[in-house]
Coordinates of C-alpha atoms and ligand atoms in Angstrom, one line a residue:
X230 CA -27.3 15.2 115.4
X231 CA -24.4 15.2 117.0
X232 CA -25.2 16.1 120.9
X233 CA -22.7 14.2 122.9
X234 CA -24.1 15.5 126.9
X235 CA -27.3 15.4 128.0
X236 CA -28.5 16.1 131.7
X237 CA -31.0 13.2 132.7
X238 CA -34.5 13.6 132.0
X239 CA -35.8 12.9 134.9
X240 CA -39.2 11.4 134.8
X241 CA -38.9 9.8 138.1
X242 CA -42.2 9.8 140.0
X243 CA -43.1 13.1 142.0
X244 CA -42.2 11.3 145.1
X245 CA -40.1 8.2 145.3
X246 CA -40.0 8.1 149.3
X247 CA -43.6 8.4 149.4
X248 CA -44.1 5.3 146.7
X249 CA -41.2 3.4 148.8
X250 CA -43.0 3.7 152.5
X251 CA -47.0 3.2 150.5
X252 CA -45.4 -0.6 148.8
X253 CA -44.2 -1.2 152.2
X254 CA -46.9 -0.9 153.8
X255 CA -49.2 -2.4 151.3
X256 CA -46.6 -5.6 150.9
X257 CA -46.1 -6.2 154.6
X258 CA -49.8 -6.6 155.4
X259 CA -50.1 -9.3 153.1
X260 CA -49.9 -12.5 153.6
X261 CA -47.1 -13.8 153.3
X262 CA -45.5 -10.8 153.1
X263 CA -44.0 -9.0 149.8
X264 CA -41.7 -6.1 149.4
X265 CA -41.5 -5.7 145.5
X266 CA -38.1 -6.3 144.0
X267 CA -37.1 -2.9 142.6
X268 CA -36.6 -1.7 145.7
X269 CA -33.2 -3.8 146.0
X270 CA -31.5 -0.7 143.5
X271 CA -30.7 2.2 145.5
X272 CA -26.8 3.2 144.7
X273 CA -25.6 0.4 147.3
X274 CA -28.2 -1.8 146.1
X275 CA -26.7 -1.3 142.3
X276 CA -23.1 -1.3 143.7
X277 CA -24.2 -4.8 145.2
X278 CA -25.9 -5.9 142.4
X279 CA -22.6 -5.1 140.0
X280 CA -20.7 -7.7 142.1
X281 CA -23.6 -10.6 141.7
X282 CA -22.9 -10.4 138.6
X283 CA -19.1 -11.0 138.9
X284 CA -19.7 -14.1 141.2
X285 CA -18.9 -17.2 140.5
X286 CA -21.6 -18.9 140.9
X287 CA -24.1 -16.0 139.3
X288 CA -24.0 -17.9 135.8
X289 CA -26.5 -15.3 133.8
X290 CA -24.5 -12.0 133.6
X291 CA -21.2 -13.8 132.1
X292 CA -23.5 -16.0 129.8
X293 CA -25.3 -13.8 128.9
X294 CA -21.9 -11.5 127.8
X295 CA -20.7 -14.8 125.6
X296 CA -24.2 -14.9 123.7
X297 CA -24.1 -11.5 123.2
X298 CA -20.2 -11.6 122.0
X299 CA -20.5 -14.7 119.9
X300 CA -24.1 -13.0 118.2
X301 CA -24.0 -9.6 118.2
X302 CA -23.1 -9.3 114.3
X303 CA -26.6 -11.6 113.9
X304 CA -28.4 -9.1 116.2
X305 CA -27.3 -5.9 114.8
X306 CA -28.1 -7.4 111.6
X307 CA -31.7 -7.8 112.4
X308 CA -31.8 -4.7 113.9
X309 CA -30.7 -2.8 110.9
X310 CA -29.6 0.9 110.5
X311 CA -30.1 4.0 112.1
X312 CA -31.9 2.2 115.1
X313 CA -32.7 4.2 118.3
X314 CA -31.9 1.9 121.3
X315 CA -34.1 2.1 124.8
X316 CA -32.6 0.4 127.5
X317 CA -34.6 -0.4 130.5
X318 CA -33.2 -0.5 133.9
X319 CA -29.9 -0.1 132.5
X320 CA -28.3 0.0 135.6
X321 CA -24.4 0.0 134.3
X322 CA -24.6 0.1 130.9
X323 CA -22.3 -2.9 130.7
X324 CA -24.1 -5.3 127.7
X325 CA -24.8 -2.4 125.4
X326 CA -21.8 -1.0 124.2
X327 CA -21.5 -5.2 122.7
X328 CA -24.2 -4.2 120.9
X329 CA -23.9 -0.6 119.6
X330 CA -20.9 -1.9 118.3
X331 CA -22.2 -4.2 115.8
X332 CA -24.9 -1.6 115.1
X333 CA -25.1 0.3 111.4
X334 CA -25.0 4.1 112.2
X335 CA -27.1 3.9 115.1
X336 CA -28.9 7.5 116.5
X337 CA -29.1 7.1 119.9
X338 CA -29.1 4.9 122.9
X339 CA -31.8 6.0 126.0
X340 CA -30.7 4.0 129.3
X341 CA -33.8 4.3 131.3
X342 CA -32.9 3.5 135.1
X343 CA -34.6 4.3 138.4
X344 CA -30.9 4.6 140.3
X345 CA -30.2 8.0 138.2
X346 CA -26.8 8.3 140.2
X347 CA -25.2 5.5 139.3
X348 CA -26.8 5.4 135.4
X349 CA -24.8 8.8 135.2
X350 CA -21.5 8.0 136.0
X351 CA -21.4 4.8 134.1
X352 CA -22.2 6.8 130.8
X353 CA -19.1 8.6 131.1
X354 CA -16.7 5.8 129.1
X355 CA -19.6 4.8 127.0
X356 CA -19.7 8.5 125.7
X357 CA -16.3 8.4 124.8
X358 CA -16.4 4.9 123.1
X359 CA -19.3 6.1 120.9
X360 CA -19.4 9.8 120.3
X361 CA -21.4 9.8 117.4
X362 CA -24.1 8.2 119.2
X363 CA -26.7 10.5 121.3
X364 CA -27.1 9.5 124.9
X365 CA -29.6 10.5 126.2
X366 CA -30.4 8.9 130.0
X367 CA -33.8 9.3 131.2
X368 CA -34.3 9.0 134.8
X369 CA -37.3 6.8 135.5
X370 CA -39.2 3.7 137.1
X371 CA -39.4 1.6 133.9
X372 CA -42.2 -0.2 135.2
X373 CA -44.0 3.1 136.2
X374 CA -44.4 3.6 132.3
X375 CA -42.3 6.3 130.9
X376 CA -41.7 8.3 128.0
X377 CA -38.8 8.9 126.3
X378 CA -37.6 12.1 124.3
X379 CA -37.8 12.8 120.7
X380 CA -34.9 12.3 118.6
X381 CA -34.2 14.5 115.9
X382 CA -33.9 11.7 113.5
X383 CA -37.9 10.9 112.3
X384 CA -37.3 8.0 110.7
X385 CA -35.2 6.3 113.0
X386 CA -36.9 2.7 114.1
X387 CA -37.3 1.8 117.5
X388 CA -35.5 -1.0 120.1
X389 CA -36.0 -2.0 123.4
X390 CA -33.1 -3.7 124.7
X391 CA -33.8 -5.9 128.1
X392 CA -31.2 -7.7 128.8
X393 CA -30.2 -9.6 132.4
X394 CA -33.3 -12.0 132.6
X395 CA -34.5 -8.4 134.0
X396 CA -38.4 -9.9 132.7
X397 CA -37.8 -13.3 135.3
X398 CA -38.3 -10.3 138.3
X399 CA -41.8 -10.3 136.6
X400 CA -44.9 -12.5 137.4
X401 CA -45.9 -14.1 133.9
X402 CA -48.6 -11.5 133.1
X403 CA -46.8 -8.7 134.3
X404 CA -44.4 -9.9 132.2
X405 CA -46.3 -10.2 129.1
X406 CA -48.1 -6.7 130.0
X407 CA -44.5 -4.9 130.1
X408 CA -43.3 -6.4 126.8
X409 CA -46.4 -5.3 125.4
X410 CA -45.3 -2.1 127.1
X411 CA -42.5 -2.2 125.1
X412 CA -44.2 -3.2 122.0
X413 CA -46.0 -0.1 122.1
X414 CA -43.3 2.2 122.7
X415 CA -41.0 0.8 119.5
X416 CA -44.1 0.7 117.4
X417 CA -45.2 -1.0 114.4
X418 CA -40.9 -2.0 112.5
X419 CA -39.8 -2.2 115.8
X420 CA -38.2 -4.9 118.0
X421 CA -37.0 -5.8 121.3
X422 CA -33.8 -7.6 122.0
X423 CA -34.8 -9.8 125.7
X424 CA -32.2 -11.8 127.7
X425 CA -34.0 -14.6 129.5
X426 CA -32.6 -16.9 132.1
X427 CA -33.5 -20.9 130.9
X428 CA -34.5 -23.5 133.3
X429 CA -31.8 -25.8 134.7
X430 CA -30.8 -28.1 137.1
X431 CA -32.0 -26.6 140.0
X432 CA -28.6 -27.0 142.6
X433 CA -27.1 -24.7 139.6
X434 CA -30.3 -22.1 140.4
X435 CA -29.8 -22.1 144.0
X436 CA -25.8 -21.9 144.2
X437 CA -26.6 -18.6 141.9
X438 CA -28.9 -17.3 144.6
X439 CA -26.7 -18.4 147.5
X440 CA -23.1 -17.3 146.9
X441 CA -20.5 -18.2 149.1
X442 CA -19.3 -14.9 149.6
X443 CA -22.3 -13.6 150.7
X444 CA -23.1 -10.6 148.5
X445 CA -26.1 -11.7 147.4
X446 CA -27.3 -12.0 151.3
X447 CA -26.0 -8.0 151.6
X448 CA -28.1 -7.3 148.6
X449 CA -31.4 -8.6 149.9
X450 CA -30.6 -7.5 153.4
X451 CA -30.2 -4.0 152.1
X452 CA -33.5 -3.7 152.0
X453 CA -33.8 -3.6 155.4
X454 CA -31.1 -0.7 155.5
X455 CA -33.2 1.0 153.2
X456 CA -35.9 1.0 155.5
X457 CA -34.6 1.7 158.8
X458 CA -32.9 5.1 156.3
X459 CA -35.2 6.1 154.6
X460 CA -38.5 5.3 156.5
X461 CA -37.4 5.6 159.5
X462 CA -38.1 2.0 160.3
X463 CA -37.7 0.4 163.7
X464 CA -36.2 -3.0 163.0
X465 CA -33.4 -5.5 163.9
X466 CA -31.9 -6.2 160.6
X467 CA -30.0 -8.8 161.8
X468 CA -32.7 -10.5 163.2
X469 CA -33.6 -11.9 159.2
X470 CA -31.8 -13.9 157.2
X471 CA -31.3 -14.3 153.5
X472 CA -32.3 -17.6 151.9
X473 CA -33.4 -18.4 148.0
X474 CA -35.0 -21.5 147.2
X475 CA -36.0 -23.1 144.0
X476 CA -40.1 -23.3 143.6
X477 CA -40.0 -26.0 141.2
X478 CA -44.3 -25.8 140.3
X479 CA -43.9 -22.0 139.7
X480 CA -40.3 -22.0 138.2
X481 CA -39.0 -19.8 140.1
X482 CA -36.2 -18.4 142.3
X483 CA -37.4 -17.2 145.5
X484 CA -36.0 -15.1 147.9
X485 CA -36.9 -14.4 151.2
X486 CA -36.0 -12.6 154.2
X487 CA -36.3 -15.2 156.8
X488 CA -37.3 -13.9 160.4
X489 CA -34.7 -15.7 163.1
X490 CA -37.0 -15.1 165.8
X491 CA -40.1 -13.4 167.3
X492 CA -39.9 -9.5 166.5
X493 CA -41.7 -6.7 165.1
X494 CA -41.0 -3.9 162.4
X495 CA -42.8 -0.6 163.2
X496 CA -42.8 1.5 160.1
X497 CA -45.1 4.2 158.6
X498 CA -47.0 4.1 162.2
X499 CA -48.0 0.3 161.8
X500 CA -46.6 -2.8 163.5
X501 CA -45.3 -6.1 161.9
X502 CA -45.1 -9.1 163.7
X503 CA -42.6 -12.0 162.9
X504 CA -42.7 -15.4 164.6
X505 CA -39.4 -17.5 164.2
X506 CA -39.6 -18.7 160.3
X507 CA -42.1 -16.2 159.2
X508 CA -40.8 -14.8 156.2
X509 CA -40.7 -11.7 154.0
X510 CA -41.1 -11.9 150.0
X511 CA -38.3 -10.0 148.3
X512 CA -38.0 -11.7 144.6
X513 CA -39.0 -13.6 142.3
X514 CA -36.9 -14.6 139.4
X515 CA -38.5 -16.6 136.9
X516 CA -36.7 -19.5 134.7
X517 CA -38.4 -19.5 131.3
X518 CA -38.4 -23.0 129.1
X519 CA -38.4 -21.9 125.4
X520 CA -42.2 -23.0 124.8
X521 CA -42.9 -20.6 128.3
X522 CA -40.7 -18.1 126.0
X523 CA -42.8 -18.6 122.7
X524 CA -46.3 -18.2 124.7
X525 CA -45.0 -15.4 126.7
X526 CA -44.0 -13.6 123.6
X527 CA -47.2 -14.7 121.7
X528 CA -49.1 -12.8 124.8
X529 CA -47.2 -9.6 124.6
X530 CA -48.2 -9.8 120.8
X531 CA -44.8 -10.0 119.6
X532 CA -43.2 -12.4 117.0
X533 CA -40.1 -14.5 117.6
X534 CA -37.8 -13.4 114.7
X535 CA -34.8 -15.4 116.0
X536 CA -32.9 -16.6 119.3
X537 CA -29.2 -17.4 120.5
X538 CA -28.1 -19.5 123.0
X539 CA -24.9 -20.4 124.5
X540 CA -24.0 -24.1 124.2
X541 CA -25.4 -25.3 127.6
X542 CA -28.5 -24.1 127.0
X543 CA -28.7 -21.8 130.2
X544 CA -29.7 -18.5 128.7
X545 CA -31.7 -17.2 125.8
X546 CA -31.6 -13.6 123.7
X547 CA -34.3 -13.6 121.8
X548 CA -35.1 -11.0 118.8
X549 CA -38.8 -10.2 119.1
X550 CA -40.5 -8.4 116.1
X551 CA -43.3 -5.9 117.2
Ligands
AVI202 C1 -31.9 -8.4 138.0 N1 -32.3 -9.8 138.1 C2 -32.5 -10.4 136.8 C3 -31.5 -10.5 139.0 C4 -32.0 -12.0 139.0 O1 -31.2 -12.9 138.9 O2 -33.2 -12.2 139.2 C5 -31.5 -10.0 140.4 C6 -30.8 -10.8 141.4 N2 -31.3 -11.3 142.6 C7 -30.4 -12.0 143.2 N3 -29.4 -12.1 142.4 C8 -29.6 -11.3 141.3

């Protein structure tokens, strides 16, 4: 087939508002607090996100682009011909077209992103670098469990591409329960092609979580836009700061939304109440070692085929064979 435009399938669920102000409400009465991390990618959110990943000090992204340009050959080797590639949370599309290229007469590439907006118009130069590839967008929480549509091609084998240490926003067995997610969606042939932030030194962790420019503070803030916008939350957003600290006994990133003073958030007719310090959960961002890598893989019930590094040893794609 040769269909070159496709509207977005839109599998979002029924009522995105409604699952945005019910997480709220659920995260902020625990204790500590939690909002969950997806929330971060509205279009500003995304837009916010594209420039952490041109930042200096954000290491992954640009490491991630030199394992992926020095191995892509190896990786589209493994992944063979006439392969239908499903990329979760795309978001821009950037890392793919590295790998469609080294691809043998691929079918079709599925981004699957929750910001549908911004998926769209970032497909627009990808369609024209690779029109003989179908691209088909699908409009979806990934972690909501989606479907994607049939391809006229049925022999084409399945990938999951996950690039962007996307799995370290994960808890370890949500982690291993989505990749068996995705195990299940490429089937029995298939493979999945994860990007996986390493443990280092932890001052290089926390400059990438602490830019000096401060986008990363904008990104997490935003959530606090989002709310007062779209859930009509009564809040003082500057009354929370941004901070990400290393949790050395979980290996982890963490990033909080740090209350300055005593306030409240009313949202969703409930009241939140913040001393000075109290904090709000926003992320967690895992930082794998390669035996965490092997187990977590092993637990998903997926075999290590192979894995690239760059030469510091800061980030890992690994090929996993379903
Ligand atoms: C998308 N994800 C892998 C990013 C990360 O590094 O955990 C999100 C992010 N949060 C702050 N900076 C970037």
């Amino acid at each position: 087939t040769l269909q070159v435009d496709h509207p977005a399938y839109d599998h979002s669920s029924n009522d995105v508002a409604g699952e945005f102000m019910a997480d709220v409400l659920t995260g902020l009465a625990q204790s500590p607090p939690v909002i969950p991390p997806k929330y971060f990618y509205d279009d500003a959110g995304s837009r916010l996100f594209d420039r952490i990943c041109e930042l200096p000090e954000y290491y992954p992204t640009r490491t991630e682009m030199q394992i992926l340009e020095q191995y892509a050959g190896a990786i589209g080797e493994r992944l063979g011909e006439g392969v239908v590639l499903v990329e979760p949370g795309s978001g821009s599309s950037a890392k793919v077209s590295l790998l469609l290229r080294n691809l043998r007469r691929p079918v079709a590439y599925v981004p699957v992103e929750i910001s549908g907006d911004h998926m769209l118009s970032s497909l627009t130069p990808l369609r024209q670098q690779f029109p003989a590839i179908d691209i088909i967008p699908v409009c979806a929480d990934f972690t909501a469990g989606f479907t994607i549509p049939d391809v006229d091609a049925p022999a084409a084998r399945r990938a999951v591409f996950f690039p962007g240490s996307t799995i370290g926003n994960f808890p370890p067995d949500q982690a291993a329960a989505l990749l068996a997610q995705f195990r299940a969606l490429v089937g029995a042939g298939g493979a999945v092609v994860l990007g996986v932030d390493l443990r280092k030194d932890p001052a290089v962790l926390e400059a990438a979580y602490n830019d000096a420019a401060g986008v990363t503070a904008a990104f997490n803030r935003n959530l606090l836009t989002r709310m007062q916008q779209e859930l009509g939350a009564v809040l003082d957003a500057d009354g929370f700061v941004h901070r990400a600290v290393w949790n050395a006994p979980e290996s982890r990133i963490e990033m909080h939304l740090v209350s300055r003073h005593a306030q409240t958030i009313e949202v969703g007719g409930s009241t939140f109440r913040y001393e000075a310090d109290d904090f709000i959960i926003t992320e967690f961002s895992y930082k794998y070692t390669r035996a965490g890598l092997d187990a977590l893989a092993a637990e998903a019930g997926l075999r290590v085929g192979a894995s690239w590094e760059d030469a510091r040893g800061w980030f890992s794609i690994q090929y996993l064979e379903a």
